[in-house]
Amino acid sequence: DGGITQSPKYLFRKEGQNVTLSCEQNLNHDAMYWYRQDPGQGLRLIYYSQIVNDFQKGDIAEGYSVSREKKESFPLTVTSAQKNPTAFYLCASSIRGSSSGANVLTFGAGSRLTVL
Amino acid sequence: DAKTTQPNSMESNEEEPVHLPCNHSTISGTDYIHWYRQLPSQGPEYVIHGLTSNVNNRMASLAIAEDRKSSTLILHRATLRDAAVYYCITHAGNNRKLIWGLGTSLAVNP
């Protein structure tokens, strides 16, 4: 079945450590996104990529980095510069990055990061 | 994309219909209305979307007001598996600009 796989599902990290969250899709989607979800807040966009080797900052990109070397992969690194990294991280993809309001997002199951 | 307003929570009984309202009074003419739902500790799941006409699919129905300032997601027979947070968002074509609110938390009683 086609879909998005995020790993790991749960991750614990000590303060000052970088950590990389994996996101892989086999939907042949062009666009991929990373969101952060905190209790009491809506989803917030961290980074997005509409095509291989190109990505753009979202609303809360500080302290995060991404790469898009392959169409199917969009890993997110949470760096030690991110002041409050404990959150639920969601990866999503869509057929096209923009142009149609009918464009539907497909989400992964999420990765929960806890900083100790 | 226009901001949407939804009730914080709703409750339903199993096997009864559920009508989840959404207000999007500032929607523009080309914005689609999308609904997603999120089960606990899962990613959001697409439910349905529409532009002007009412829409039906295997999961739900979407009723859009004639002036498009509001819409209603209809679950025809709620099951315990429908207990989730339901998000209504408007979509003008740029996924980068979607505004996600807190949604409606639906509880389904057995």
Short mmCIF file of C-alpha atoms in Angstrom, two decimals:
data_model
loop_
_atom_site.label_atom_id
_atom_site.label_comp_id
_atom_site.label_asym_id
_atom_site.label_seq_id
_atom_site.Cartn_x
_atom_site.Cartn_y
_atom_site.Cartn_z
CA ASP A 1 0.00 0.00 0.00
CA GLY A 2 1.21 3.50 -0.76
CA GLY A 3 1.79 5.86 2.07
CA ILE A 4 4.17 7.81 4.24
CA THR A 5 6.45 6.16 6.76
CA GLN A 6 7.87 8.15 9.63
CA SER A 7 10.51 6.82 11.98
CA PRO A 8 11.13 6.53 14.79
CA LYS A 9 7.66 6.78 16.33
CA TYR A 10 9.09 7.74 19.71
CA LEU A 11 12.46 9.37 20.34
CA PHE A 12 14.17 10.64 23.45
CA ARG A 13 17.04 13.05 23.26
CA LYS A 14 19.28 14.79 25.71
CA GLU A 15 19.56 18.54 25.58
CA GLY A 16 22.27 19.69 23.20
CA GLN A 17 21.97 16.72 20.84
CA ASN A 18 20.86 16.85 17.24
CA VAL A 19 18.34 14.28 16.10
CA THR A 20 17.08 13.34 12.65
CA LEU A 21 13.51 12.23 11.94
CA SER A 22 12.96 10.12 8.85
CA CYS A 23 10.12 10.57 6.36
CA GLU A 24 9.73 8.32 3.32
CA GLN A 25 6.84 8.22 0.84
CA ASN A 26 6.06 5.83 -1.99
CA LEU A 27 3.16 7.84 -3.40
CA ASN A 28 5.26 9.49 -6.12
CA HIS A 29 4.24 12.86 -4.67
CA ASP A 30 6.23 15.93 -5.65
CA ALA A 31 5.71 18.00 -2.52
CA MET A 32 6.60 17.14 1.05
CA TYR A 33 6.07 19.00 4.31
CA TRP A 34 7.08 18.93 7.95
CA TYR A 35 4.69 20.11 10.64
CA ARG A 36 4.97 20.44 14.37
CA GLN A 37 2.01 19.85 16.68
CA ASP A 38 1.90 21.02 20.30
CA PRO A 39 -0.95 20.66 22.80
CA GLY A 40 -3.40 23.53 22.48
CA GLN A 41 -2.04 24.65 19.11
CA GLY A 42 -2.82 23.88 15.51
CA LEU A 43 -0.33 22.32 13.12
CA ARG A 44 2.54 24.67 12.30
CA LEU A 45 4.63 24.38 9.15
CA ILE A 46 8.37 23.92 9.66
CA TYR A 47 9.70 23.30 6.15
CA TYR A 48 8.31 22.29 2.80
CA SER A 49 9.72 21.08 -0.49
CA GLN A 50 7.98 21.19 -3.86
CA ILE A 51 10.69 19.43 -5.83
CA VAL A 52 13.90 17.49 -5.34
CA ASN A 53 16.89 19.57 -4.23
CA ASP A 54 14.69 22.51 -3.29
CA PHE A 55 13.02 23.40 -0.01
CA GLN A 56 11.63 26.47 1.68
CA LYS A 57 11.25 27.62 5.27
CA GLY A 58 7.83 27.49 6.80
CA ASP A 59 6.53 29.52 9.72
CA ILE A 60 8.77 28.05 12.44
CA ALA A 61 12.00 26.91 10.70
CA GLU A 62 14.47 28.19 13.32
CA GLY A 63 16.43 25.35 14.89
CA TYR A 64 15.51 22.86 12.17
CA SER A 65 17.12 21.72 8.93
CA VAL A 66 16.00 19.49 6.05
CA SER A 67 17.30 17.96 2.85
CA ARG A 68 15.55 16.66 -0.27
CA GLU A 69 18.05 14.59 -2.21
CA LYS A 70 15.47 12.06 -3.37
CA LYS A 71 11.84 12.49 -4.34
CA GLU A 72 10.68 9.94 -1.80
CA SER A 73 12.68 11.15 1.21
CA PHE A 74 12.51 14.34 3.29
CA PRO A 75 14.39 13.98 6.59
CA LEU A 76 14.11 16.61 9.32
CA THR A 77 16.98 17.38 11.70
CA VAL A 78 16.09 18.97 15.02
CA THR A 79 19.25 20.78 16.05
CA SER A 80 20.44 21.83 19.48
CA ALA A 81 19.50 25.38 18.49
CA GLN A 82 15.80 24.53 18.72
CA LYS A 83 14.82 25.92 22.11
CA ASN A 84 11.76 23.82 22.77
CA PRO A 85 11.96 20.67 20.63
CA THR A 86 9.63 18.40 22.59
CA ALA A 87 6.64 17.96 20.26
CA PHE A 88 4.79 15.68 17.88
CA TYR A 89 6.26 15.95 14.38
CA LEU A 90 4.21 15.18 11.29
CA CYS A 91 5.40 14.64 7.75
CA ALA A 92 3.00 15.05 4.82
CA SER A 93 3.05 14.93 1.05
CA SER A 94 0.89 16.02 -1.85
CA ILE A 95 0.80 15.54 -5.60
CA ARG A 96 1.66 19.11 -6.35
CA GLY A 97 3.01 21.87 -4.16
CA SER A 98 0.37 24.35 -5.18
CA SER A 99 -1.96 25.43 -7.99
CA SER A 100 -5.16 23.69 -6.95
CA GLY A 101 -7.31 24.05 -3.88
CA ALA A 102 -8.34 20.45 -4.43
CA ASN A 103 -4.81 19.35 -3.52
CA VAL A 104 -5.03 16.81 -0.71
CA LEU A 105 -2.40 16.16 1.94
CA THR A 106 -1.39 12.66 3.01
CA PHE A 107 0.17 12.45 6.47
CA GLY A 108 2.47 10.00 8.17
CA ALA A 109 1.73 8.58 11.62
CA GLY A 110 4.05 11.06 13.33
CA SER A 111 7.16 11.02 15.48
CA ARG A 112 7.01 12.06 19.10
CA LEU A 113 10.23 13.68 20.29
CA THR A 114 10.91 14.18 23.97
CA VAL A 115 13.92 16.09 25.19
CA LEU A 116 15.09 15.02 28.63
CA ASP B 1 -6.49 31.01 3.15
CA ALA B 2 -9.46 31.92 5.31
CA LYS B 3 -9.57 31.19 9.02
CA THR B 4 -12.23 28.74 10.15
CA THR B 5 -14.22 28.49 13.39
CA GLN B 6 -15.33 25.19 14.87
CA PRO B 7 -16.79 24.17 18.23
CA ASN B 8 -14.13 22.85 20.59
CA SER B 9 -15.96 19.62 21.28
CA MET B 10 -19.06 17.62 20.42
CA GLU B 11 -20.59 14.41 21.61
CA SER B 12 -22.61 11.77 19.83
CA ASN B 13 -24.05 8.35 20.43
CA GLU B 14 -23.00 5.33 18.45
CA GLU B 15 -25.01 4.67 15.28
CA GLU B 16 -26.53 8.15 15.31
CA PRO B 17 -25.77 10.83 12.71
CA VAL B 18 -23.29 13.56 13.59
CA HIS B 19 -23.25 17.04 12.11
CA LEU B 20 -19.98 18.90 12.62
CA PRO B 21 -20.26 22.61 11.78
CA CYS B 22 -17.58 24.93 10.44
CA ASN B 23 -17.75 28.66 9.89
CA HIS B 24 -15.55 30.23 7.20
CA SER B 25 -17.13 33.62 6.68
CA THR B 26 -14.08 35.14 4.94
CA ILE B 27 -13.71 32.38 2.36
CA SER B 28 -12.92 33.55 -1.15
CA GLY B 29 -14.52 32.28 -4.32
CA THR B 30 -11.75 29.87 -5.28
CA ASP B 31 -11.09 28.38 -1.82
CA TYR B 32 -11.92 24.74 -1.40
CA ILE B 33 -13.22 23.45 1.93
CA HIS B 34 -11.31 20.47 3.28
CA TRP B 35 -11.96 18.23 6.27
CA TYR B 36 -9.37 16.06 7.95
CA ARG B 37 -9.58 14.03 11.12
CA GLN B 38 -6.92 12.97 13.59
CA LEU B 39 -7.09 9.98 15.89
CA PRO B 40 -5.03 10.10 19.10
CA SER B 41 -1.28 9.84 18.44
CA GLN B 42 -1.83 9.56 14.68
CA GLY B 43 -1.36 11.90 11.76
CA PRO B 44 -4.38 13.68 10.28
CA GLU B 45 -6.37 11.72 7.71
CA TYR B 46 -8.16 13.27 4.74
CA VAL B 47 -11.94 12.97 4.97
CA ILE B 48 -13.55 15.03 2.21
CA HIS B 49 -13.35 18.29 0.30
CA GLY B 50 -15.61 20.44 -1.85
CA LEU B 51 -15.95 23.81 -3.54
CA THR B 52 -19.62 24.68 -4.00
CA SER B 53 -21.73 21.57 -4.33
CA ASN B 54 -22.44 19.04 -1.62
CA VAL B 55 -20.12 16.05 -1.74
CA ASN B 56 -20.43 12.44 -0.66
CA ASN B 57 -17.83 9.75 -0.24
CA ARG B 58 -17.53 6.49 1.65
CA MET B 59 -16.49 8.24 4.85
CA ALA B 60 -18.83 11.22 5.07
CA SER B 61 -20.90 13.89 3.38
CA LEU B 62 -20.07 17.57 3.09
CA ALA B 63 -22.88 20.09 3.00
CA ILE B 64 -21.82 23.57 1.87
CA ALA B 65 -24.05 26.57 2.49
CA GLU B 66 -25.22 28.46 -0.56
CA ASP B 67 -23.18 31.53 0.41
CA ARG B 68 -20.20 29.24 1.22
CA LYS B 69 -19.67 30.96 4.55
CA SER B 70 -20.24 27.73 6.44
CA SER B 71 -20.21 24.00 5.91
CA THR B 72 -21.18 20.85 7.77
CA LEU B 73 -19.45 17.51 7.84
CA ILE B 74 -21.98 14.73 8.22
CA LEU B 75 -21.12 11.31 9.58
CA HIS B 76 -24.23 9.29 8.81
CA ARG B 77 -23.82 6.67 11.52
CA ALA B 78 -21.16 7.37 14.11
CA THR B 79 -19.02 4.50 15.31
CA LEU B 80 -16.54 4.39 18.17
CA ARG B 81 -13.77 4.58 15.58
CA ASP B 82 -15.04 7.99 14.51
CA ALA B 83 -13.93 9.51 17.83
CA ALA B 84 -11.25 11.96 16.73
CA VAL B 85 -10.42 15.61 16.27
CA TYR B 86 -11.99 16.95 13.07
CA TYR B 87 -10.32 19.85 11.28
CA CYS B 88 -12.03 22.10 8.79
CA ILE B 89 -9.66 24.18 6.64
CA THR B 90 -10.02 26.29 3.54
CA HIS B 91 -7.56 25.79 0.74
CA ALA B 92 -6.79 28.26 -2.03
CA GLY B 93 -4.22 26.09 -3.78
CA ASN B 94 -1.05 26.58 -1.76
CA ASN B 95 -0.50 23.91 0.88
CA ARG B 96 2.12 26.15 2.40
CA LYS B 97 -0.52 28.61 3.51
CA LEU B 98 -3.04 26.33 5.18
CA ILE B 99 -4.23 27.54 8.58
CA TRP B 100 -4.84 24.68 10.98
CA GLY B 101 -6.98 25.50 14.00
CA LEU B 102 -7.68 23.27 16.98
CA GLY B 103 -10.58 21.46 15.34
CA THR B 104 -13.57 19.79 17.01
CA SER B 105 -12.96 16.90 19.35
CA LEU B 106 -15.73 14.38 18.75
CA ALA B 107 -16.59 11.87 21.47
CA VAL B 108 -18.78 8.90 20.56
CA ASN B 109 -20.68 7.18 23.34
CA PRO B 110 -21.43 3.45 23.10
#
